[in-house]
JSON list of C-alpha atoms in Angstrom, two decimals:
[
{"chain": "A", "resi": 1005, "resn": "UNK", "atom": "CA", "xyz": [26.54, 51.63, 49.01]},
{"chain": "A", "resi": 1006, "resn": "UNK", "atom": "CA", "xyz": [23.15, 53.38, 49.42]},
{"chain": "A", "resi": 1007, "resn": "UNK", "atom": "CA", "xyz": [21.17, 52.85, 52.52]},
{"chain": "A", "resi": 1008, "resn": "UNK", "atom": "CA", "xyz": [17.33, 54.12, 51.89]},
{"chain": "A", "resi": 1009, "resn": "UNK", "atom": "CA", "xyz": [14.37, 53.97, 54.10]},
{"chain": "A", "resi": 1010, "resn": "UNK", "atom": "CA", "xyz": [10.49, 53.47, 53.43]},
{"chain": "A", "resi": 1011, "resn": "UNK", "atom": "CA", "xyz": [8.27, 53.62, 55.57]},
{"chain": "A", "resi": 1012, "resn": "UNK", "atom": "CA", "xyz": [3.74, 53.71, 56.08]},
{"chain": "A", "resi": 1013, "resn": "UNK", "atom": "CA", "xyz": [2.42, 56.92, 56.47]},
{"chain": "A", "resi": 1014, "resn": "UNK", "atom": "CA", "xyz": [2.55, 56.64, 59.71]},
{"chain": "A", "resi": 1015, "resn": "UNK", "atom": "CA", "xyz": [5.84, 55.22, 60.19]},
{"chain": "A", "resi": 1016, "resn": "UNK", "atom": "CA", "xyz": [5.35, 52.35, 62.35]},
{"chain": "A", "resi": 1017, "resn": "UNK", "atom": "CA", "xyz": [6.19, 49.93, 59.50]},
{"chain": "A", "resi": 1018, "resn": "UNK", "atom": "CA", "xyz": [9.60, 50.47, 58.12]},
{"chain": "A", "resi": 1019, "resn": "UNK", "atom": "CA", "xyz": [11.50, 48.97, 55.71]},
{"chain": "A", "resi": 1020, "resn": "UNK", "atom": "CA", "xyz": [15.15, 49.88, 55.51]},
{"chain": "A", "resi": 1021, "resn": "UNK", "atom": "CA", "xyz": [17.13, 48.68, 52.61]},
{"chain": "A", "resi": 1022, "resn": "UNK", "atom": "CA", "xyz": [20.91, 48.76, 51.11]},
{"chain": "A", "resi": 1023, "resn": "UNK", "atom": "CA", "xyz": [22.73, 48.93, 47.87]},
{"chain": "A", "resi": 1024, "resn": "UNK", "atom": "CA", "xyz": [20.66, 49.92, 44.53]},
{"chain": "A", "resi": 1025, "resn": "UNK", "atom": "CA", "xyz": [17.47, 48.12, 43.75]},
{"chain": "A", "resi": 1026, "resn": "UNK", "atom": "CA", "xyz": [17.83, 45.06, 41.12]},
{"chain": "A", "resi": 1027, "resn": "UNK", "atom": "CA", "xyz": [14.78, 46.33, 39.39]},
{"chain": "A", "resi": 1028, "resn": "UNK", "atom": "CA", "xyz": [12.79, 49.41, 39.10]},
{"chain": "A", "resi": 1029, "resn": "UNK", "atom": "CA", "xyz": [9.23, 48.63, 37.56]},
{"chain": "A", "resi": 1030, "resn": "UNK", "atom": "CA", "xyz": [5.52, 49.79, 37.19]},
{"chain": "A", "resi": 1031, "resn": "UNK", "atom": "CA", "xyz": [2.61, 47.55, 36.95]},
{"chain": "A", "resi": 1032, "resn": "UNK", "atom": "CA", "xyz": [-0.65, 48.55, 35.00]},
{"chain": "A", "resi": 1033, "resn": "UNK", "atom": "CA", "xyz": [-2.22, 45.07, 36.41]},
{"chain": "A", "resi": 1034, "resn": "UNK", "atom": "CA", "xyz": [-5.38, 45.25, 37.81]},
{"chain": "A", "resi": 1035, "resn": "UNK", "atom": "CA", "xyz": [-4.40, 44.20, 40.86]},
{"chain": "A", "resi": 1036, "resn": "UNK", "atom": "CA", "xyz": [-2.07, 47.11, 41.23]},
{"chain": "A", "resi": 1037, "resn": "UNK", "atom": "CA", "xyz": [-4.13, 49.44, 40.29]},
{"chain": "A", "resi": 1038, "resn": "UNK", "atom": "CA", "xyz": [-6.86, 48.43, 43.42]},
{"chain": "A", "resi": 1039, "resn": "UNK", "atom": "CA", "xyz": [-3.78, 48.27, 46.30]},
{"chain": "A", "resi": 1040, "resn": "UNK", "atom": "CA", "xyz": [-2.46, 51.61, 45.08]},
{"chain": "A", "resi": 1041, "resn": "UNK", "atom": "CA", "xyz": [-6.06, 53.60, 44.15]},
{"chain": "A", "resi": 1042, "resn": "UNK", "atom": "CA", "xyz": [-3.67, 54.64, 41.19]},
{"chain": "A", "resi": 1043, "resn": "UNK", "atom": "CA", "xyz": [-3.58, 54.18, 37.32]},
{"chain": "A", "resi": 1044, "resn": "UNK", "atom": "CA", "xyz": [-0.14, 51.54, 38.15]},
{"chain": "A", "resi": 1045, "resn": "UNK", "atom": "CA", "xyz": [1.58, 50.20, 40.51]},
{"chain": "A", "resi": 1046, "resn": "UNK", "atom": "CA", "xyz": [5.58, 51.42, 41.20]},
{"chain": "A", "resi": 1047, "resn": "UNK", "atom": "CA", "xyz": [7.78, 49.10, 42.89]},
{"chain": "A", "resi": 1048, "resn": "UNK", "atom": "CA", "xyz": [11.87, 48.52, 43.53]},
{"chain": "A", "resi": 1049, "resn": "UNK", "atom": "CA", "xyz": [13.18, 45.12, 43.52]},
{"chain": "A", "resi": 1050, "resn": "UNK", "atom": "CA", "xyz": [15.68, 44.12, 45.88]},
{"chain": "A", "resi": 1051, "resn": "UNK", "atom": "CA", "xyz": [17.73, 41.35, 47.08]},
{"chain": "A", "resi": 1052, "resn": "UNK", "atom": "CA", "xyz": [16.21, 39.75, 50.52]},
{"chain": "A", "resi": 1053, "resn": "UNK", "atom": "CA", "xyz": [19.74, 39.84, 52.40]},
{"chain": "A", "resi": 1054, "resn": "UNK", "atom": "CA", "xyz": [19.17, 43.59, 51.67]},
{"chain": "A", "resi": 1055, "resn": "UNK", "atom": "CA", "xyz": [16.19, 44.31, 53.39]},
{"chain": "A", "resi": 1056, "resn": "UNK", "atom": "CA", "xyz": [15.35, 44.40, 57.08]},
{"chain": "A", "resi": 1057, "resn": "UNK", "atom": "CA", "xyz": [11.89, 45.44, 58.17]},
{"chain": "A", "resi": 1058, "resn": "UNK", "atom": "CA", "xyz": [10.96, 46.58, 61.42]},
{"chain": "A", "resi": 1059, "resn": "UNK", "atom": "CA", "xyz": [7.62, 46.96, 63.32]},
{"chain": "A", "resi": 1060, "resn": "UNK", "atom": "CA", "xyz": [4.10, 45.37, 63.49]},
{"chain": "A", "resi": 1061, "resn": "UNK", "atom": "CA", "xyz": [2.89, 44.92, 60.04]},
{"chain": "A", "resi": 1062, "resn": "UNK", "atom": "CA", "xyz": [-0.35, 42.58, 58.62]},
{"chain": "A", "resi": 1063, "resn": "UNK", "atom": "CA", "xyz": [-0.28, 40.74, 55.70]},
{"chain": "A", "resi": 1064, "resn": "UNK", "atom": "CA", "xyz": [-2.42, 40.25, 53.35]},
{"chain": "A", "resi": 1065, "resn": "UNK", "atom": "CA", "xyz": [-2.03, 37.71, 50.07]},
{"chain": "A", "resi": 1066, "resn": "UNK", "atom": "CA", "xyz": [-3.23, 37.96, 46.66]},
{"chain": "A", "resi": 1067, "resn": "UNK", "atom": "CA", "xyz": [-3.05, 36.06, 43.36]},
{"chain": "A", "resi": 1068, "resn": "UNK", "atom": "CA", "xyz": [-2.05, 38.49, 40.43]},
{"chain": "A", "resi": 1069, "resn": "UNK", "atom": "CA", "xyz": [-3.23, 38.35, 36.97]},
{"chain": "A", "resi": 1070, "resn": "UNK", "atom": "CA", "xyz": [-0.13, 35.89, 36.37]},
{"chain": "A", "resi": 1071, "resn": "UNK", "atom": "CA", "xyz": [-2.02, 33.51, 39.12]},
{"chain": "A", "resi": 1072, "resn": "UNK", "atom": "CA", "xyz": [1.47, 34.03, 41.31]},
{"chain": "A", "resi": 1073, "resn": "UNK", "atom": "CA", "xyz": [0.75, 35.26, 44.68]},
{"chain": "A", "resi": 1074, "resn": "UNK", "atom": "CA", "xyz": [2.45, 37.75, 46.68]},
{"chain": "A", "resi": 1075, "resn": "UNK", "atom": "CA", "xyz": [2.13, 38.41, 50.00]},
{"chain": "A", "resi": 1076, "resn": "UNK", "atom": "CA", "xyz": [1.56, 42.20, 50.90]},
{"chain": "A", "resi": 1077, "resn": "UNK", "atom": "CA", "xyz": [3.19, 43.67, 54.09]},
{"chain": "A", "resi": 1078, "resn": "UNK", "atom": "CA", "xyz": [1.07, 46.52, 55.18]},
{"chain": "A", "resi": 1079, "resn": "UNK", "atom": "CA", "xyz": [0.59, 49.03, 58.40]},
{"chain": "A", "resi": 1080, "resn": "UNK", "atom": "CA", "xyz": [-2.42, 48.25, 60.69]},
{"chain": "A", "resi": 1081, "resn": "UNK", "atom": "CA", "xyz": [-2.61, 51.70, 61.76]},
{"chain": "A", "resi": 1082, "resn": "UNK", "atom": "CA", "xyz": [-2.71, 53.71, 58.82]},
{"chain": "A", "resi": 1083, "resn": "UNK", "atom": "CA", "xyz": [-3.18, 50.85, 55.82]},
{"chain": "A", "resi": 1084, "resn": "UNK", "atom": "CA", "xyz": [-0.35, 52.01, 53.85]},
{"chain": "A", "resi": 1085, "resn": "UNK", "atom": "CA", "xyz": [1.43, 48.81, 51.68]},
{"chain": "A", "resi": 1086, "resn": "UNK", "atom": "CA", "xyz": [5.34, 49.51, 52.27]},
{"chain": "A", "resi": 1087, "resn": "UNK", "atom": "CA", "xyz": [6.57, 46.06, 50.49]},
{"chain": "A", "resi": 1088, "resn": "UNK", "atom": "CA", "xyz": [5.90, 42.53, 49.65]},
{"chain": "A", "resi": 1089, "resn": "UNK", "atom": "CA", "xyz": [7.23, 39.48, 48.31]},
{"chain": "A", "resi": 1090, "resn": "UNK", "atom": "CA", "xyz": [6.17, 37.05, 45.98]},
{"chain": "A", "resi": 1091, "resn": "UNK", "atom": "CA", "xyz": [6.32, 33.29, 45.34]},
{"chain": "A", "resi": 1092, "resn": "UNK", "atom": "CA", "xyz": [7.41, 33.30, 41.93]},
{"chain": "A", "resi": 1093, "resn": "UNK", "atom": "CA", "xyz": [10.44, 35.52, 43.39]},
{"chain": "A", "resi": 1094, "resn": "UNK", "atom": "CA", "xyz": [12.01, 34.13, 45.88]},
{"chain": "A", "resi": 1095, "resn": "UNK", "atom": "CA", "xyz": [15.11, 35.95, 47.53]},
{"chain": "A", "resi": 1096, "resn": "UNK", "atom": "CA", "xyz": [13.59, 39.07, 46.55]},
{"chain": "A", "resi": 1097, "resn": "UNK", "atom": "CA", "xyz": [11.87, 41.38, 48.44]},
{"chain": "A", "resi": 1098, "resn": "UNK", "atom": "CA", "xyz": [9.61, 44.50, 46.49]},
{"chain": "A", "resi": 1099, "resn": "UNK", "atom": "CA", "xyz": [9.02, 47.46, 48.19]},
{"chain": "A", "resi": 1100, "resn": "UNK", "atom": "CA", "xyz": [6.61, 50.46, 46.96]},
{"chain": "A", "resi": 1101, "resn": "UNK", "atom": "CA", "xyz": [8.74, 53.60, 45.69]},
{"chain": "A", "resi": 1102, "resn": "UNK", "atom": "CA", "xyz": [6.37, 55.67, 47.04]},
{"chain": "A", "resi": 1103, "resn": "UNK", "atom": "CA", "xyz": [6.38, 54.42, 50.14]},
{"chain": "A", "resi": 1104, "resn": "UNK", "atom": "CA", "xyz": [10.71, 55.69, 50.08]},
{"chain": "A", "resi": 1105, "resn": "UNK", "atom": "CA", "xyz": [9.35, 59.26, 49.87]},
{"chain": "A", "resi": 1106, "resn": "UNK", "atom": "CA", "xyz": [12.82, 60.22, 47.79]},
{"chain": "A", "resi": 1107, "resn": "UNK", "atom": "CA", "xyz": [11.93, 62.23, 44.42]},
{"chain": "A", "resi": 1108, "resn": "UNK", "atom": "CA", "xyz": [15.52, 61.64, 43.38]},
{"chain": "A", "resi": 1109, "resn": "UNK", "atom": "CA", "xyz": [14.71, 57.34, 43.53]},
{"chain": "A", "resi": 1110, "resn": "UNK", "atom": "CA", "xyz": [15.78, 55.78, 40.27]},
{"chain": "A", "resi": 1111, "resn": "UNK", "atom": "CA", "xyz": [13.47, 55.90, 37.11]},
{"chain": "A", "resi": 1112, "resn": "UNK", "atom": "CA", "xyz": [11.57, 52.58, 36.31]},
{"chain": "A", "resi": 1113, "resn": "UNK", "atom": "CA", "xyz": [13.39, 50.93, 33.76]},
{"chain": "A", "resi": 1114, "resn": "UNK", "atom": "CA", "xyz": [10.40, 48.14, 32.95]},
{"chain": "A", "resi": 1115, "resn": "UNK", "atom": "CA", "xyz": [6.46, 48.75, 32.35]},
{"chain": "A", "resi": 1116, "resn": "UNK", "atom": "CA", "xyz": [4.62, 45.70, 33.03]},
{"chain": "A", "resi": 1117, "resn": "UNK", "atom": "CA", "xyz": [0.95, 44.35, 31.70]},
{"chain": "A", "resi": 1118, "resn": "UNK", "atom": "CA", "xyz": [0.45, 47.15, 29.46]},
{"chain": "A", "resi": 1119, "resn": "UNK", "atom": "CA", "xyz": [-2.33, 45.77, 27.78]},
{"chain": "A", "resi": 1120, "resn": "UNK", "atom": "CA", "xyz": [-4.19, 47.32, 31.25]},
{"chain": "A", "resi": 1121, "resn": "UNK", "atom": "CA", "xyz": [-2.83, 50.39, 30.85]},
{"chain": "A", "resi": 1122, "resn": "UNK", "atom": "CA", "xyz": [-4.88, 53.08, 30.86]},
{"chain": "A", "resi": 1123, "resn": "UNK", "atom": "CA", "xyz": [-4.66, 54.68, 26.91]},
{"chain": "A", "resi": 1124, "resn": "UNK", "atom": "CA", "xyz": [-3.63, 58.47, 28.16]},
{"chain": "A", "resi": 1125, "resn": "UNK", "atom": "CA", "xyz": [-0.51, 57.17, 29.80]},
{"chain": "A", "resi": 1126, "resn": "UNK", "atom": "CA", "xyz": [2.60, 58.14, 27.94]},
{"chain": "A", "resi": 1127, "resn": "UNK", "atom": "CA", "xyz": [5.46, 55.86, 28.72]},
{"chain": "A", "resi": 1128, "resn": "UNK", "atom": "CA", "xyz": [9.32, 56.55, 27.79]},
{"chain": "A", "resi": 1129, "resn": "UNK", "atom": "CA", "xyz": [10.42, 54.92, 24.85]},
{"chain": "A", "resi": 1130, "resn": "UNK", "atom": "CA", "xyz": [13.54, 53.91, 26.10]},
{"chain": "A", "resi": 1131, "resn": "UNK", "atom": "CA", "xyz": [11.71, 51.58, 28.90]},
{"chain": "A", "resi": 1132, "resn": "UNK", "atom": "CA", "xyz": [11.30, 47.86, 28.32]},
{"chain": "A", "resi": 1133, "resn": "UNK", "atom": "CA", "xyz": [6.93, 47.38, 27.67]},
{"chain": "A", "resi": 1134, "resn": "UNK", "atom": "CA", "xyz": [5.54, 43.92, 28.15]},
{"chain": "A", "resi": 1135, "resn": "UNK", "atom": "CA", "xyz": [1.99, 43.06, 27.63]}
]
């Protein structure tokens, strides 16, 4: 079983989870696209039993462009987002891949609200694209 480790950039918000992630995904929402300062979001699904987080984190909630909301774990320190979880998925904790620090994580396997994304952006074809 793999055991990883994210963490903020400061690492006084960490996020330690085990086993593989259920999903590996990026986001080309708009919302996404403001929390990371990037053209999409990247983010690893995994199962809540799976996940402990340690340390002082705020939170901070936000309707998506599906009208869901998600609540955003973040560090107060340094303002890095390390995870979140959302209402329309409970059980299921998301954490940012970035925020894991690991160039070997696993590939996204899903591209999500493409109809954002910006037009330069070459995907794989072998991903799964939804509007």
């Amino acid at each position: 079983m793999t055991d990883r480790q994210a963490t903020c950039r400061c690492g006084k918000l960490v996020v330690r989870t085990r086993g593989e992630p259920v999903r590996v995904s990026i986001c080309h929402c708009l919302a996404c696209q403001q929390r990371t300062g990037s053209v999409f979001g990247m983010q690893a699904r995994f199962p809540s039993d799976a996940v402990t987080i340690e340390g002082q984190g705020r939170e901070y909630a936000q309707a998506g462009d599906s009208g869901s909301i998600a609540h955003f774990r973040f560090c107060g320190d340094c303002g890095a987002t390390v995870c979140w979880q959302a209402d329309a998925l409970p059980g299921f904790v998301t954490v940012a891949v970035g925020a894991f620090a690991d160039p070997h994580f696993p590939p996204p396997r899903v591209s999500v609200y493409e109809e954002r994304k910006h037009a330069w952006l070459r995907l794989p074809d072998d991903m799964e694209h939804f509007d």
